[in-house]
Coordinates of C-alpha atoms and ligand atoms in Angstrom, one line a residue:
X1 CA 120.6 107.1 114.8
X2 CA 123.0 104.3 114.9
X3 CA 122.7 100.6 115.1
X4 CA 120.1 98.6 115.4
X5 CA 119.8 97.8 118.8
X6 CA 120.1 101.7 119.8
X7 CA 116.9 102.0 117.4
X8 CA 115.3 99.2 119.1
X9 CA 115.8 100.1 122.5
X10 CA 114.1 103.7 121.9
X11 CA 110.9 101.8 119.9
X12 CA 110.5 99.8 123.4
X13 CA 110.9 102.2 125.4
X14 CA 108.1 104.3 123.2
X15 CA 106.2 101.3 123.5
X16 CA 106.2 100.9 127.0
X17 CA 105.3 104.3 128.0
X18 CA 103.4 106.3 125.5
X19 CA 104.7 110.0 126.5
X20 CA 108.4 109.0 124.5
X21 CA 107.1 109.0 120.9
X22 CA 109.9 107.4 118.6
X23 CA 109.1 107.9 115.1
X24 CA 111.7 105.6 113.2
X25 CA 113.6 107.4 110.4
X26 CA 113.3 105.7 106.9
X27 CA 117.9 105.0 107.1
X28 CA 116.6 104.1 110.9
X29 CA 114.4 101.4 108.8
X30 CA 117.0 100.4 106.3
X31 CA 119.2 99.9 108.9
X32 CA 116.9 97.1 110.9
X33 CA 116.3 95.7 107.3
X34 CA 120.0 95.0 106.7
X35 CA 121.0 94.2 110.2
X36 CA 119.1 93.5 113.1
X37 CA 118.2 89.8 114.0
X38 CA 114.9 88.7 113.2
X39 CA 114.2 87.3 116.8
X40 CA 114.7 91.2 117.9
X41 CA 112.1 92.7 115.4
X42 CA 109.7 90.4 115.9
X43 CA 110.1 91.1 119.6
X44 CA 110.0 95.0 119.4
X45 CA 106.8 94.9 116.9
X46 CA 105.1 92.3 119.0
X47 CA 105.3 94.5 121.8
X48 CA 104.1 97.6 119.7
X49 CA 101.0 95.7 118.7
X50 CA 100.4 95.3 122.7
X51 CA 101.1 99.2 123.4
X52 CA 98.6 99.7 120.6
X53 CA 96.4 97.0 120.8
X54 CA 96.4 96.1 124.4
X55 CA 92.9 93.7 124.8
X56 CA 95.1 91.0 122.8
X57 CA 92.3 90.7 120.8
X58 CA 93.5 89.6 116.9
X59 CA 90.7 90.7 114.5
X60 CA 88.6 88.5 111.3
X61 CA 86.2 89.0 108.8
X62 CA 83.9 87.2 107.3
X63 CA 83.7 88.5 103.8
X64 CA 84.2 86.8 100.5
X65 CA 85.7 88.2 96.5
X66 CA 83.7 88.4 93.4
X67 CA 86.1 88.8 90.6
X68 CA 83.1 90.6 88.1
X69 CA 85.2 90.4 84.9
X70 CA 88.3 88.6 84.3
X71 CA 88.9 91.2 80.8
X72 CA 91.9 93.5 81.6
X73 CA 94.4 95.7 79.0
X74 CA 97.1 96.0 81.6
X75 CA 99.3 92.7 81.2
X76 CA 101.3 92.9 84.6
X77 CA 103.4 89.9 84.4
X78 CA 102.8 88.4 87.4
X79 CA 99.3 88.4 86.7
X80 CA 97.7 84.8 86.2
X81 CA 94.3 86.1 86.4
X82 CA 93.2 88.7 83.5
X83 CA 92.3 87.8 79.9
X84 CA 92.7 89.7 77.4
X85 CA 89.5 91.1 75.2
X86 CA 88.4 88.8 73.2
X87 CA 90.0 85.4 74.5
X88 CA 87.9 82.6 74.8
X89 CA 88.1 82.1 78.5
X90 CA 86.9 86.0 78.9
X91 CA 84.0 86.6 81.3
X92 CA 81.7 89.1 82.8
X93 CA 79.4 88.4 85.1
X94 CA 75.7 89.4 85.3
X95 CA 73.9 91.5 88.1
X96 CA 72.2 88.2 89.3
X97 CA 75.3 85.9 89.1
X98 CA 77.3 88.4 91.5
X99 CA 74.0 88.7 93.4
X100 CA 73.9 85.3 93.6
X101 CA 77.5 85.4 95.6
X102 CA 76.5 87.8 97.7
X103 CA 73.5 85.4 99.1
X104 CA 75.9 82.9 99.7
X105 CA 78.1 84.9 102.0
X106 CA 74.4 86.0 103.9
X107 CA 74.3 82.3 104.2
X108 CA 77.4 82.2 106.4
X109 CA 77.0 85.7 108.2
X110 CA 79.6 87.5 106.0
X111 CA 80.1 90.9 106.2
X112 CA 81.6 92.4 103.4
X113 CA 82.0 91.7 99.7
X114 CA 85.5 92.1 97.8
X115 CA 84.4 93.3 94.8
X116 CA 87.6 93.7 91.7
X117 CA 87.9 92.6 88.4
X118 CA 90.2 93.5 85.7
X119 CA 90.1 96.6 83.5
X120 CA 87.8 96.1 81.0
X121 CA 88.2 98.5 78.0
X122 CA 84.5 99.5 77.2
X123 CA 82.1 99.0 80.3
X124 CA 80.7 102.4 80.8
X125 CA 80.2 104.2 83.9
X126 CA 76.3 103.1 84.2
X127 CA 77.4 100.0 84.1
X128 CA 79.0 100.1 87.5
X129 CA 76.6 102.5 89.0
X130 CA 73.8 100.0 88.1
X131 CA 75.7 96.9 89.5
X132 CA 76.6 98.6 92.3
X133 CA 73.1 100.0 93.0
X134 CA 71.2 96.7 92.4
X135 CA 73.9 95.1 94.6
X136 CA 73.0 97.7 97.6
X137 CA 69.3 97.5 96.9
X138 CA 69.5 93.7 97.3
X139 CA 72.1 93.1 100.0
X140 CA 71.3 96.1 102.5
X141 CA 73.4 94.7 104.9
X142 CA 76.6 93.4 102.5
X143 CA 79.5 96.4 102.8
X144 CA 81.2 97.0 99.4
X145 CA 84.9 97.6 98.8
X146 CA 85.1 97.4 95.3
X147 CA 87.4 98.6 92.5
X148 CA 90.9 99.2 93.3
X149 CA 92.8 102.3 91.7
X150 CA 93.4 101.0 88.8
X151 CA 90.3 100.0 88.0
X152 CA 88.6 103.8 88.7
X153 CA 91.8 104.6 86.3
X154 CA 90.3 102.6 83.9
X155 CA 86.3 103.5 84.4
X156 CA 87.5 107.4 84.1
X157 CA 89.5 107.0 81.0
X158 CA 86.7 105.0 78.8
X159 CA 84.1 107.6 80.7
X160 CA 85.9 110.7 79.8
X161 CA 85.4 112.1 83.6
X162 CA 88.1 112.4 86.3
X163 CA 88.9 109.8 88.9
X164 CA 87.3 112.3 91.1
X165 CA 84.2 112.2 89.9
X166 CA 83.9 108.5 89.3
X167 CA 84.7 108.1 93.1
X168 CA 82.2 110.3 94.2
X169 CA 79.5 108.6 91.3
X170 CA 80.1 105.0 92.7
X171 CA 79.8 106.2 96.2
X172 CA 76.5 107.9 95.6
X173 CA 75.3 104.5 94.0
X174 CA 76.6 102.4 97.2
X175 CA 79.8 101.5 97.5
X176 CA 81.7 101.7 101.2
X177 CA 85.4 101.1 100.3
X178 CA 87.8 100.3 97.8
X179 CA 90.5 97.2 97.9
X180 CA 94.1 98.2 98.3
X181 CA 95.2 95.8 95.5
X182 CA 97.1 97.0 92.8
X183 CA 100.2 99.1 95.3
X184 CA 102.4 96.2 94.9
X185 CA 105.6 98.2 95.3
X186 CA 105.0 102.2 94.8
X187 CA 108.0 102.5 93.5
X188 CA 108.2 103.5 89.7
X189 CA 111.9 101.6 88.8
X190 CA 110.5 98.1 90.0
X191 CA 106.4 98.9 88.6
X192 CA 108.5 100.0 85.5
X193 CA 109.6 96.3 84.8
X194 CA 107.1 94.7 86.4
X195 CA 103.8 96.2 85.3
X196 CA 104.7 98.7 82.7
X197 CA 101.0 99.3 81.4
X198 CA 99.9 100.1 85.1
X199 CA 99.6 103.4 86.5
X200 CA 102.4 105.3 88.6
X201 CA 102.9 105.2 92.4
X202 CA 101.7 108.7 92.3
X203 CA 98.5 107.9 90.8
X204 CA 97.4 104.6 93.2
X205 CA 98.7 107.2 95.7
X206 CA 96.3 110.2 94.6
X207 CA 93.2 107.9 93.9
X208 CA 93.4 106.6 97.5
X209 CA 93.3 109.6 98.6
X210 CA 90.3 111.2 96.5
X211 CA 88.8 108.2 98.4
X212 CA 89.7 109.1 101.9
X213 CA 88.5 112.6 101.2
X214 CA 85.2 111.0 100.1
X215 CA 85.0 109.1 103.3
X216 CA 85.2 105.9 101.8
X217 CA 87.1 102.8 103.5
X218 CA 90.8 102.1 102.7
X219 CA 93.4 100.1 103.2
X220 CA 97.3 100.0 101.8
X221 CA 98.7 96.9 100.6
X222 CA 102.4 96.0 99.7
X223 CA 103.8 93.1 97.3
X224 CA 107.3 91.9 98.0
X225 CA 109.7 89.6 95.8
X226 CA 110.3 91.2 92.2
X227 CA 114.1 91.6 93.4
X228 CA 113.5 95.0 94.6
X229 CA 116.5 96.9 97.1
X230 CA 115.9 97.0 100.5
X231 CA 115.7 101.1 100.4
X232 CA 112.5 100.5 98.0
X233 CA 110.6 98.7 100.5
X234 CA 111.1 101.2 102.6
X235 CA 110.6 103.7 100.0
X236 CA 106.8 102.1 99.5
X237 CA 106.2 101.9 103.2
X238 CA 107.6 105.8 104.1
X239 CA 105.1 106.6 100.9
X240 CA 102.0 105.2 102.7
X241 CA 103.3 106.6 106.4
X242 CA 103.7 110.1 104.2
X243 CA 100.8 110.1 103.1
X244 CA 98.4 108.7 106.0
X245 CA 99.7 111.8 107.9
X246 CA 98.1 114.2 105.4
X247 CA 94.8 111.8 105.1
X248 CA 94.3 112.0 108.6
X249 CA 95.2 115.7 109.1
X250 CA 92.9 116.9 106.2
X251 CA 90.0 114.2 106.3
X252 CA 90.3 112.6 109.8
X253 CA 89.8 109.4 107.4
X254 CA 93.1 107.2 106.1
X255 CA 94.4 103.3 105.8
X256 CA 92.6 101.3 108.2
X257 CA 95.8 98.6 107.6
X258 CA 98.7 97.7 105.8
X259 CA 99.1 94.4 104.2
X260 CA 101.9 92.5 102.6
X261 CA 102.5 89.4 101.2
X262 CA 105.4 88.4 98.5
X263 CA 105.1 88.0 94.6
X264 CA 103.7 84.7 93.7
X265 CA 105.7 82.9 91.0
X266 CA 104.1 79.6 90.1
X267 CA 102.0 80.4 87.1
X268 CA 103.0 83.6 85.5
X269 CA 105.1 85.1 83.2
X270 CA 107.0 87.0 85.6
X271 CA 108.0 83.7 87.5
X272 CA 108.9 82.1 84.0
X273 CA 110.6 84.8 82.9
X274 CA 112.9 85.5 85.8
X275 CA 113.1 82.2 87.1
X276 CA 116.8 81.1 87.0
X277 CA 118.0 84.3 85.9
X278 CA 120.6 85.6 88.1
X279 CA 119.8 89.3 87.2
X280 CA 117.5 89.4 90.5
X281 CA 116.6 87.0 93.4
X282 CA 112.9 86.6 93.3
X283 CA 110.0 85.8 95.4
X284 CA 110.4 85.7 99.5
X285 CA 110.4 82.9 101.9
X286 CA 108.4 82.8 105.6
X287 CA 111.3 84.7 107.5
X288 CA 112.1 87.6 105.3
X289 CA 108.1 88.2 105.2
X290 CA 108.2 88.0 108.5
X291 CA 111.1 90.5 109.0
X292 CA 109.3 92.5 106.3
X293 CA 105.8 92.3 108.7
X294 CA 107.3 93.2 111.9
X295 CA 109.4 96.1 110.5
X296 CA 106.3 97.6 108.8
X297 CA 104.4 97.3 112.5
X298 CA 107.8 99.6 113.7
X299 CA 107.4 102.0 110.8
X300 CA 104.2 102.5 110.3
X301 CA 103.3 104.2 113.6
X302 CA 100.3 106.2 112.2
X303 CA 98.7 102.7 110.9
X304 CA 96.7 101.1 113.3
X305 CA 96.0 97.5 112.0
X306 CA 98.5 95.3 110.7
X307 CA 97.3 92.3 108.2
X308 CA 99.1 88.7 108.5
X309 CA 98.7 87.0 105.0
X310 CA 97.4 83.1 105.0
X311 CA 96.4 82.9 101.5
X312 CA 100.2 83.2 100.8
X313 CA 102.3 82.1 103.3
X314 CA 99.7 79.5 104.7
X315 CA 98.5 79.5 108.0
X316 CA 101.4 79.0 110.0
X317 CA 103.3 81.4 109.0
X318 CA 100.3 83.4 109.9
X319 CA 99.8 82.3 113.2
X320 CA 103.8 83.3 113.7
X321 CA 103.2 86.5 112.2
X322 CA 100.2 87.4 115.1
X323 CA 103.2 87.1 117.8
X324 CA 105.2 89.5 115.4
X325 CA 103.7 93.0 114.9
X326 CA 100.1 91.5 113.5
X327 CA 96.8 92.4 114.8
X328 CA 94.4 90.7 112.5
X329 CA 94.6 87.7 110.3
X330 CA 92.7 88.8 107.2
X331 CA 89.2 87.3 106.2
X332 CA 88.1 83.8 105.3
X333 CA 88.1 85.0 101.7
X334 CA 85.8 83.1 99.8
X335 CA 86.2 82.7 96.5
X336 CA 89.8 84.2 95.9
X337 CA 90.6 84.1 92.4
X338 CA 93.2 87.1 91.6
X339 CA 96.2 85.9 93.6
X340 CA 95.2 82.2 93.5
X341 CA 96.1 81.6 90.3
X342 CA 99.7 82.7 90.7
X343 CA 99.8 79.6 93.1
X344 CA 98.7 80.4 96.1
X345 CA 99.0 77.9 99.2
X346 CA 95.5 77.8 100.0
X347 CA 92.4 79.9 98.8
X348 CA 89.7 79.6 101.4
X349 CA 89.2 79.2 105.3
X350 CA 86.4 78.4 107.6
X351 CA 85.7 80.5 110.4
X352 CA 86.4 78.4 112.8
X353 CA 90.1 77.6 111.6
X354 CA 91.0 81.7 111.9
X355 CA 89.9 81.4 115.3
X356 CA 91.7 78.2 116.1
X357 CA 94.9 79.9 115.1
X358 CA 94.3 82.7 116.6
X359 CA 93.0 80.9 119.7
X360 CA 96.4 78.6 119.3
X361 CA 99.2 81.8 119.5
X362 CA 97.8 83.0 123.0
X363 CA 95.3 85.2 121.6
X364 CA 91.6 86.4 121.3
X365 CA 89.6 85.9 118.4
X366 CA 87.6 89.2 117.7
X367 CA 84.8 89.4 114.4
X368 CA 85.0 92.7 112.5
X369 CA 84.0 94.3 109.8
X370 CA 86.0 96.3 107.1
X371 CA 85.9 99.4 108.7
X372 CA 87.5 97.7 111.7
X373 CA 83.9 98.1 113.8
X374 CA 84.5 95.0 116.3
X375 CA 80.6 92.3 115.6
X376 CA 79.6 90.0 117.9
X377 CA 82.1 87.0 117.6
X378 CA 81.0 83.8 117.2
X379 CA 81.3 81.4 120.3
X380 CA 84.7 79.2 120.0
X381 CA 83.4 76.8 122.5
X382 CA 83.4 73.7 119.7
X383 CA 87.2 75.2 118.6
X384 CA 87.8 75.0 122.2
X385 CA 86.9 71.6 122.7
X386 CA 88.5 70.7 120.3
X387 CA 91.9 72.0 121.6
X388 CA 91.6 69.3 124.1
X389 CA 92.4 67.0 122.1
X390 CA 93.3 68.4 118.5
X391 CA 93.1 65.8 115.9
X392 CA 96.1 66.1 113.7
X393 CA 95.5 69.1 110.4
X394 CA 96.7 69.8 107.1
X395 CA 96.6 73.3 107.1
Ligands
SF4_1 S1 96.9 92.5 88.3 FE1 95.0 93.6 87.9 S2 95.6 95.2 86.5 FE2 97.3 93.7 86.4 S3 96.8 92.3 84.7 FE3 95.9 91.4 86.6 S4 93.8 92.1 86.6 FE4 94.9 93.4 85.2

């Protein structure tokens, strides 16, 4: 395939009638990333989300994080969270001061709990099992994505039992799901400089997928900015489309979205490090995410949800994003702590805001829950009224 707009022109004409599938080639991909105007992606992948979500209905969850320990070996540089072992501003949380979250997202109707810390070098498996057990126990209702890849990297390696096995343990005590932090780029040259301590591509890859075969709740997630190529975008997002087709051939169960949002630079060592240096252009502004969003709506045909990002390009940008390939604006994520402290734009958002925006591109606000089941949404009758005369907002 050739050009961009001959690319396009078949992705439309897929969308528009169903029966002439148009998969897009990864060089097809590369070749919209280096060339096609961004006013023509956003306009195929906005149509794609209609051919696949048709209702117009944009999706939100009511959820919140607990960051359980703050202790982690792994160093990535872009990190502003962790603490080594041993630091004075170290923590781990008890069973009742997580609990104790967990009421307070009850309080407001919340859904599901983001549960990920760092990688702490000598809790033992019990540990977890217990926490999560108690957690279950005491929050029946509370769905628990907790522990991204790394993390069951690091529980196996201090337990002495496989990922595998760990998986399967922490299901049996409760949990529902794990985050899809920790993908960033799953592309070994740029993880190599960026997070040398951290496991491979292969190995987030192969964890996920123990999950999936478990039947637990997934989703993909994809970190832009550290001055990687165009090609290794791609590369990461033809790894996830690679590997959702075996998922959903041999366990019916894969991503339930893809989410992306660029490096934050403000307070790390990776932004100090880097800034200035003309090695690598770092970071990514509102139209390259953008152009990054829309082309993973084209690619990612066997990936039904697509994730805009407000906690780091603000909610603007995520508003523009819904009439660009996105069908759901993320969760009102109280009490985000990880990516925050790289610098974040803002760390928290009312229910009623994600509906306004929503509400304010055209579309429907629609509550879910982290397996994508659609809840009874709250009314937007008070957002409504207040769209007749909006008072002027800082978002
Ligand atoms: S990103 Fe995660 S694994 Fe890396 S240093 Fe921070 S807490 Fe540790």
């Amino acid at each position: 395939m050739t050009g961009w707009k001959a690319i396009l022109t078949l992705q439309e004409q897929w969308s528009r009638d169903h029966s002439h599938r148009y998969r897009i080639s990864v060089d097809d991909a590369v070749t919209l990333y280096d060339e096609a105007p961004l006013w023509a992606l956003r306009r195929s992948a906005n149509r794609r989300r209609k051919a696949m979500h048709p209702t117009n209905e944009v999706t939100y969850l009511i959820d919140r994080n607990v960051n359980y320990t703050n202790v982690c070996t792994i160093n990535c540089q872009f990190c502003s969270f962790y603490r080594p072992p041993g630091h004075s501003e170290s923590y781990t949380q008890s069973i009742d001061e997580i609990s104790a979250r967990f009421t307070e997202l009850e309080a407001i109707g919340g859904s599901r709990v983001l549960m990920q810390g760092g990688v702490h070098p000598e809790l033992p498996m019990e540990w977890y099992e217990n926490l999560i057990a108690q957690l279950k126990h005491r929050h029946p209702s509370i769905l628990l994505d907790c522990f991204s890849p790394i993390e069951i990297d690091g529980i196996a390696d201090v337990t002495g039992i496989s990922t595998l096995e760990v998986l399967t343990r922490l299901k049996q005590a409760g949990v529902d799901g794990l985050p899809g932090g920790g993908a960033e780029m799953l592309v070994d040259e740029v993880r190599n400089d960026v997070s040398p301590k951290k496991h491979r591509a292969g190995a987030w890859m192969r964890i996920m997928q123990e999950a999936q075969s478990l039947g637990l709740t997934t989703s993909a997630t994809n970190v832009i900015g550290f001055g990687e190529t165009n090609e290794q975008r791609i590369a990461h997002m033809d790894f996830v489309r690679g590997s959702q087709d075996e998922s959903i051939e041999k366990w019916d169960n894969g991503f339930t979205s893809f989410i992306s949002w660029p490096v934050q630079l403000e307070v790390n060592s990776f932004g100090r490090r880097n800034h200035g240096h003309n090695r690598i252009e770092l970071g990514v502004g509102a139209s390259e995410y953008l152009r990054h969003l829309a082309i993973s709506r084209l690619f990612l045909d066997n990936v039904e949800h697509i994730q805009a990002s407000w906690p780091t390009m603000g909610l603007e940008v995520a508003q523009i994003a819904l009439l660009g390939g996105a069908d759901d604006i993320g969760s009102t994520m109280m009490e985000e702590n990880v990516v925050s402290a790289s610098g974040t734009t803002r760390v928290e958002v009312s229910t009623e805001e994600l509906q306004m925006v929503i509400i304010r591109a055209g579309l429907k606000p629609r509550l879910r829950n982290s397996k994508y089941a659609l809840l009874e949404t709250p009314p937007a009758g008070e957002v409504l009224s207040e769209l007749a005369c909006p008072p002027p907002r800082q978002y």
